[in-house]
Tab-separated table of C-alpha atoms in Angstrom:
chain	number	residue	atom	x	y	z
F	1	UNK	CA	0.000	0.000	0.000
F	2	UNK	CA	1.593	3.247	-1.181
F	3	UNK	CA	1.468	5.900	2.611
F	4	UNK	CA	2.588	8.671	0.656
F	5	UNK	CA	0.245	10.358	0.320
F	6	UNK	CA	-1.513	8.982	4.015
F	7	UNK	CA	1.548	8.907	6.410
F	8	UNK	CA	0.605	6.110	9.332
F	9	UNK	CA	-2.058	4.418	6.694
F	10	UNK	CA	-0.127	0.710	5.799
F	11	UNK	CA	-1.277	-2.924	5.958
F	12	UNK	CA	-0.280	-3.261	10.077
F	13	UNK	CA	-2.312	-0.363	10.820
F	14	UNK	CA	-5.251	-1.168	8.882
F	15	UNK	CA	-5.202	-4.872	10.243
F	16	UNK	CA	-4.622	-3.712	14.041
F	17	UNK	CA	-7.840	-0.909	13.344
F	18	UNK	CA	-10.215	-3.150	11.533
F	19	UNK	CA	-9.483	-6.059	13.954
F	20	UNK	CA	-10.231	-3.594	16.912
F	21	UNK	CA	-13.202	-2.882	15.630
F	22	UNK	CA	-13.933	-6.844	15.444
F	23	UNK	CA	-13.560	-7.054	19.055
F	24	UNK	CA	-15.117	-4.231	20.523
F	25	UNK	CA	-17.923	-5.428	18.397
F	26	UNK	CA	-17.360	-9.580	20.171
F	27	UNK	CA	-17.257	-7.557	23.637
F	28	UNK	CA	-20.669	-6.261	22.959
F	29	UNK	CA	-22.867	-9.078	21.564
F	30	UNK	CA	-20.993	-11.429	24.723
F	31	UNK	CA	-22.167	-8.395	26.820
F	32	UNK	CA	-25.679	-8.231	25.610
F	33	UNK	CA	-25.937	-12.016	26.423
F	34	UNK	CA	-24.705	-11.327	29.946
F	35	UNK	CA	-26.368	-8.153	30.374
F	36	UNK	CA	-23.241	-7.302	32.275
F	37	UNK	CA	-23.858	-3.502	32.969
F	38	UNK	CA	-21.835	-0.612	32.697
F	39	UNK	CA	-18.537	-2.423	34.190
F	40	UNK	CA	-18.137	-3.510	30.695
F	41	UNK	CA	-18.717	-0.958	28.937
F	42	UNK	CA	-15.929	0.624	31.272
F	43	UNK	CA	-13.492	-1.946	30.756
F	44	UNK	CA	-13.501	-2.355	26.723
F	45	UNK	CA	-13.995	1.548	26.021
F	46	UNK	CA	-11.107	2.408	28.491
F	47	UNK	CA	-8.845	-0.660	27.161
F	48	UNK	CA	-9.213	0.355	23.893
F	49	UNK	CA	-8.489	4.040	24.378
F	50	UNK	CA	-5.499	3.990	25.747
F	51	UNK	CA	-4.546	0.751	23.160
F	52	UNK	CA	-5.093	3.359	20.370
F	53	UNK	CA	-2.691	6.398	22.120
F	54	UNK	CA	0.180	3.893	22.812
F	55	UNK	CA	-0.016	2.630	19.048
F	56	UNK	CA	-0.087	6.317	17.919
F	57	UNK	CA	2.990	6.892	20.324
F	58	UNK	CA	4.823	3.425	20.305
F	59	UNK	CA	4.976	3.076	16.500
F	60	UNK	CA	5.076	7.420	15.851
F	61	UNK	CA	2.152	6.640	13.253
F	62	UNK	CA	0.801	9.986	12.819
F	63	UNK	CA	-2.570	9.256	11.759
F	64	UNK	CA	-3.563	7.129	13.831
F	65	UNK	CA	-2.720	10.079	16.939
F	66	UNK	CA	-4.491	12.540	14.625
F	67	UNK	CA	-7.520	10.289	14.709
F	68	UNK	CA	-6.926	10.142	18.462
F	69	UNK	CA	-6.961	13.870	18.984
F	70	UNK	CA	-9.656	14.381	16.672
F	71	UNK	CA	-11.715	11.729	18.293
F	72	UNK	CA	-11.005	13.278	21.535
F	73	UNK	CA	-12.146	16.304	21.311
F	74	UNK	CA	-15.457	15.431	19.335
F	75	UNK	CA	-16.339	12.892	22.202
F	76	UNK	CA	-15.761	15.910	24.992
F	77	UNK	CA	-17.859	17.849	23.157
F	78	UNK	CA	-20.846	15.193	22.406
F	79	UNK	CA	-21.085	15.474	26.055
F	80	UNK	CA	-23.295	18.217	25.086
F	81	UNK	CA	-25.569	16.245	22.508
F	82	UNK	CA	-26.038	13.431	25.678
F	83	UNK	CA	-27.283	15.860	27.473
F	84	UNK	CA	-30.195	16.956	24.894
F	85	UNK	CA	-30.973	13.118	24.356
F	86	UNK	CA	-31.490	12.729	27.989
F	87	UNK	CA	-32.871	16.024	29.402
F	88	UNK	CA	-34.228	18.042	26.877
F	89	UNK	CA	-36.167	15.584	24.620
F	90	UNK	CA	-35.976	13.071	27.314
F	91	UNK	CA	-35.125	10.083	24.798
F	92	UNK	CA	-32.079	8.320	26.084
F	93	UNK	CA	-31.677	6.686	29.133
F	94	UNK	CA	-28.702	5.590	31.294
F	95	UNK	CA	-28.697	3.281	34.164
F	96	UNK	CA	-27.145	6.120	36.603
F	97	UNK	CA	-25.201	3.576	39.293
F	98	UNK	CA	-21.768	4.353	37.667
F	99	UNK	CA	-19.720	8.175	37.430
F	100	UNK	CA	-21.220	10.105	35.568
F	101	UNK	CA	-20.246	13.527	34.001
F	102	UNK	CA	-23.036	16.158	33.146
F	103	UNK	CA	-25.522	13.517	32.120
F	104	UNK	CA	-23.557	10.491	30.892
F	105	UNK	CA	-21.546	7.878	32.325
F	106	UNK	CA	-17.896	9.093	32.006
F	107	UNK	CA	-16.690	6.370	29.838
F	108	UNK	CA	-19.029	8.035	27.073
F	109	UNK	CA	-16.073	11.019	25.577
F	110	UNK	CA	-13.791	7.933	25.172
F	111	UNK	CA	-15.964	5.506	23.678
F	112	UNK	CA	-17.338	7.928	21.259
F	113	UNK	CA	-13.559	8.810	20.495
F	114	UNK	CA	-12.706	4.874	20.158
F	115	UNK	CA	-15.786	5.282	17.756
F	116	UNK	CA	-15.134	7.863	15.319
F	117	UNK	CA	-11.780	6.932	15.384
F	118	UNK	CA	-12.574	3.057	14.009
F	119	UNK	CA	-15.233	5.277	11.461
F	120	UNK	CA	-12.409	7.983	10.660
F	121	UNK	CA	-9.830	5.653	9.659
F	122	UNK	CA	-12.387	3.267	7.178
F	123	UNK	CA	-13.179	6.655	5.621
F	124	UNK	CA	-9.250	7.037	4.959
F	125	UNK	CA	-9.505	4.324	3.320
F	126	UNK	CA	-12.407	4.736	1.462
F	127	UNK	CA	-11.303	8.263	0.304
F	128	UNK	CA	-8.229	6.621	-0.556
F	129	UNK	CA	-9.775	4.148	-2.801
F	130	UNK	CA	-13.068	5.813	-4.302
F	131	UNK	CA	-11.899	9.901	-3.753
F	132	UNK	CA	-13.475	12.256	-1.301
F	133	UNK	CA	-17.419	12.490	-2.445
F	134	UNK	CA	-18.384	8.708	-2.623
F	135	UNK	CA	-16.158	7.928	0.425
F	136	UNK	CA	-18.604	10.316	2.376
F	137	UNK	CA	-21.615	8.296	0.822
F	138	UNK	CA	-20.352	5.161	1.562
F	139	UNK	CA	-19.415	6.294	5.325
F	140	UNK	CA	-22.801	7.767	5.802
F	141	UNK	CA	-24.634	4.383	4.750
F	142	UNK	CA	-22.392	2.446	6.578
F	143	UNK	CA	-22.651	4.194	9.767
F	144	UNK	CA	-26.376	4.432	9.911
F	145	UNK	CA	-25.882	0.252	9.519
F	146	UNK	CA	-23.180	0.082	11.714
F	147	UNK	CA	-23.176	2.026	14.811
F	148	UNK	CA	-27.260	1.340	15.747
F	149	UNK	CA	-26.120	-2.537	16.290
F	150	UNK	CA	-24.170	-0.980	19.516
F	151	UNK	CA	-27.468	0.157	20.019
F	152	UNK	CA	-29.596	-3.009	19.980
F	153	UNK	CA	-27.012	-4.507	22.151
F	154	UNK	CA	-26.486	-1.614	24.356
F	155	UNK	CA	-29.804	-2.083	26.165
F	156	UNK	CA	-29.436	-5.901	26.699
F	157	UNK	CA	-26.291	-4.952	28.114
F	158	UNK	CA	-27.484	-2.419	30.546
F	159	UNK	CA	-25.712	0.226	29.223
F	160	UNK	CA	-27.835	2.466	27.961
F	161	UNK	CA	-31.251	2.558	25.801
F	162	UNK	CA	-34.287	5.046	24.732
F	163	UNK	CA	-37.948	5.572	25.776
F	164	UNK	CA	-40.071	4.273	23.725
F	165	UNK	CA	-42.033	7.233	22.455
F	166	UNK	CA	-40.738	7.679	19.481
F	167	UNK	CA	-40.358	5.161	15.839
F	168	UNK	CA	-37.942	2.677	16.572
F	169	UNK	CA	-36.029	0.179	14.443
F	170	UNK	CA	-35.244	-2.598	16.975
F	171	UNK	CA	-33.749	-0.812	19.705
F	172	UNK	CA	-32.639	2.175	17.942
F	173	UNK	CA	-34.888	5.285	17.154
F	174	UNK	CA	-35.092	5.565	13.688
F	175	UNK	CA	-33.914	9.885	14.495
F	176	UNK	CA	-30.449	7.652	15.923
F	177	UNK	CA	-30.151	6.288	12.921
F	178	UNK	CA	-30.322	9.145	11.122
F	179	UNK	CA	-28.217	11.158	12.944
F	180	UNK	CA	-25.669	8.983	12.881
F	181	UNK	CA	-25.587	8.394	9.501
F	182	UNK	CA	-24.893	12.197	9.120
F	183	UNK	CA	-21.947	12.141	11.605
F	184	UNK	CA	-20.174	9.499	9.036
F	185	UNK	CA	-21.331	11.377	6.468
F	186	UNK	CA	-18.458	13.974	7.763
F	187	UNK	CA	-15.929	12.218	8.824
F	188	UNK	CA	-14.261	11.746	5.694
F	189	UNK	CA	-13.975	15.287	4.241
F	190	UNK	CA	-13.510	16.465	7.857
F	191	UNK	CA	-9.877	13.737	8.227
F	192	UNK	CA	-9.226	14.498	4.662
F	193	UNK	CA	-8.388	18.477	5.451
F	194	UNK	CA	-6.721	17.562	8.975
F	195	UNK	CA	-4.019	15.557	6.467
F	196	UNK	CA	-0.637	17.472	6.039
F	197	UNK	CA	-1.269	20.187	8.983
F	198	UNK	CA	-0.628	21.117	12.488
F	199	UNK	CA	-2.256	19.588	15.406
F	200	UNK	CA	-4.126	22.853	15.692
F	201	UNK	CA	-6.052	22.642	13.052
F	202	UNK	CA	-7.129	18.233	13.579
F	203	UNK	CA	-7.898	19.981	17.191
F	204	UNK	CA	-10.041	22.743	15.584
F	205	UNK	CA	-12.088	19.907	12.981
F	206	UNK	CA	-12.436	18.138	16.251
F	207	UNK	CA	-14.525	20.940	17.637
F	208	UNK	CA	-16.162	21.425	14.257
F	209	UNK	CA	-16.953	17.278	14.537
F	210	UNK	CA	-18.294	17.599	18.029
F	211	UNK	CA	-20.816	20.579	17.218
F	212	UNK	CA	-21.878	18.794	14.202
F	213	UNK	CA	-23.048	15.505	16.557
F	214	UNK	CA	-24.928	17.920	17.996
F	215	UNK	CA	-26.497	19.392	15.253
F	216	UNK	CA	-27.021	16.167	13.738
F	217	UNK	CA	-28.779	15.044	16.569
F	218	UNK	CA	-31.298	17.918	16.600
F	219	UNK	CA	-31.630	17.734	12.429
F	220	UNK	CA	-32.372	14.009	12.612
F	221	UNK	CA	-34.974	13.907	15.979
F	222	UNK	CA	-36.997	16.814	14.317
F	223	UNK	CA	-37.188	14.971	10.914
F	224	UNK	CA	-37.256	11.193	11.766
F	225	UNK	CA	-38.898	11.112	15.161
């Protein structure tokens, strides 16, 4: 694979990301059967985390710790979009017998960052292969597949689920779905532009990432609700 033009992007990389995904994906169906609460949730989300910093650091691959910066900030800042899920259209609900911060459980920043990260890099890849515009499609239809199976198995996990007063596609709202079909939808133009540039600026898309969960959040539950 040529990493000229994607410095960090090479065959170990991709296997190590891909086969992450794999198992945080293992950890959640054995969870669901389990229903082993939060504790688990902890445990992988944490693990995984800091697995993804020492690769970036260990093996200097800098797109893999741009990915980790970018997916940091935009999970801080989806802090905020919990928070309308849970108070302000009173969808989403959390067991509450673990820390929280604001109104989510304080693994949430990291496992949304071990998220987008996982989504970020298969949009580098994507882009890679197909160019910018039908890497974005591809994310976006691929996310609003992907990421709602977390949240079938989230609830018979006892991690988290929704109130059901609203459509719901298993045990996803369809407005979920939605929305988080329009956070992949950005992800690849949004890594794309943080290639080739200071940390400042994958900090600064990072912000731009987080406020557009948010955004997407209120787009999708007025529209697909």
């Amino acid at each position: 694979m040529n990493t000229q033009d994607n410095p960090g992007l090479d065959k170990k990389t991709t296997i190590v990301i891909l086969s992450s995904s794999g198992i945080l994906l293992s950890w959640s169906f054995g969870s669901s059967i389990l229903a082993s609460g939060p504790i688990s949730a902890s445990i992988i989300t944490y693990t995984l985390y800091i697995f993804y910093w020492f690769y970036a650091l260990k093996y200097d691959n800098p797109l893999i710790l741009r990915l980790a910066i970018f997916g940091t900030i935009a999970g801080i800042l989806e802090l905020a979009t919990d928070h309308y899920l849970v108070s302000t259209i009173n969808s989403l609900v959390y067991p509450g017998n673990e820390l929280m911060i604001w109104s989510s459980p304080a693994y949430m920043p990291f496992a949304w960052s071990n998220v987008i990260l996982q989504l970020s890099f298969v949009g580098v890849l994507l882009t890679k292969r197909f160019g910018l515009l039908k890497a974005s499609i591809f994310l976006c239809i691929a996310g609003g597949m992907y990421i709602p199976i977390y949240e079938h198995l989230a609830k018979d996990a006892g991690w988290w689920w929704y109130h059901n007063n609203t459509t719901m596609v298993l045990n996803a709202p369809l407005y979920v779905i939605v929305c988080e079909a329009l956070i992949s939808l950005s992800l690849p133009a949004l890594v794309y532009y943080s290639e080739h540039n200071k940390v400042g600026k994958t900090i600064g898309l990072g912000v731009v990432e987080g406020v557009w969960i948010l955004i997407s959040a209120i787009i999708a539950f007025h529209v697909a609700h």
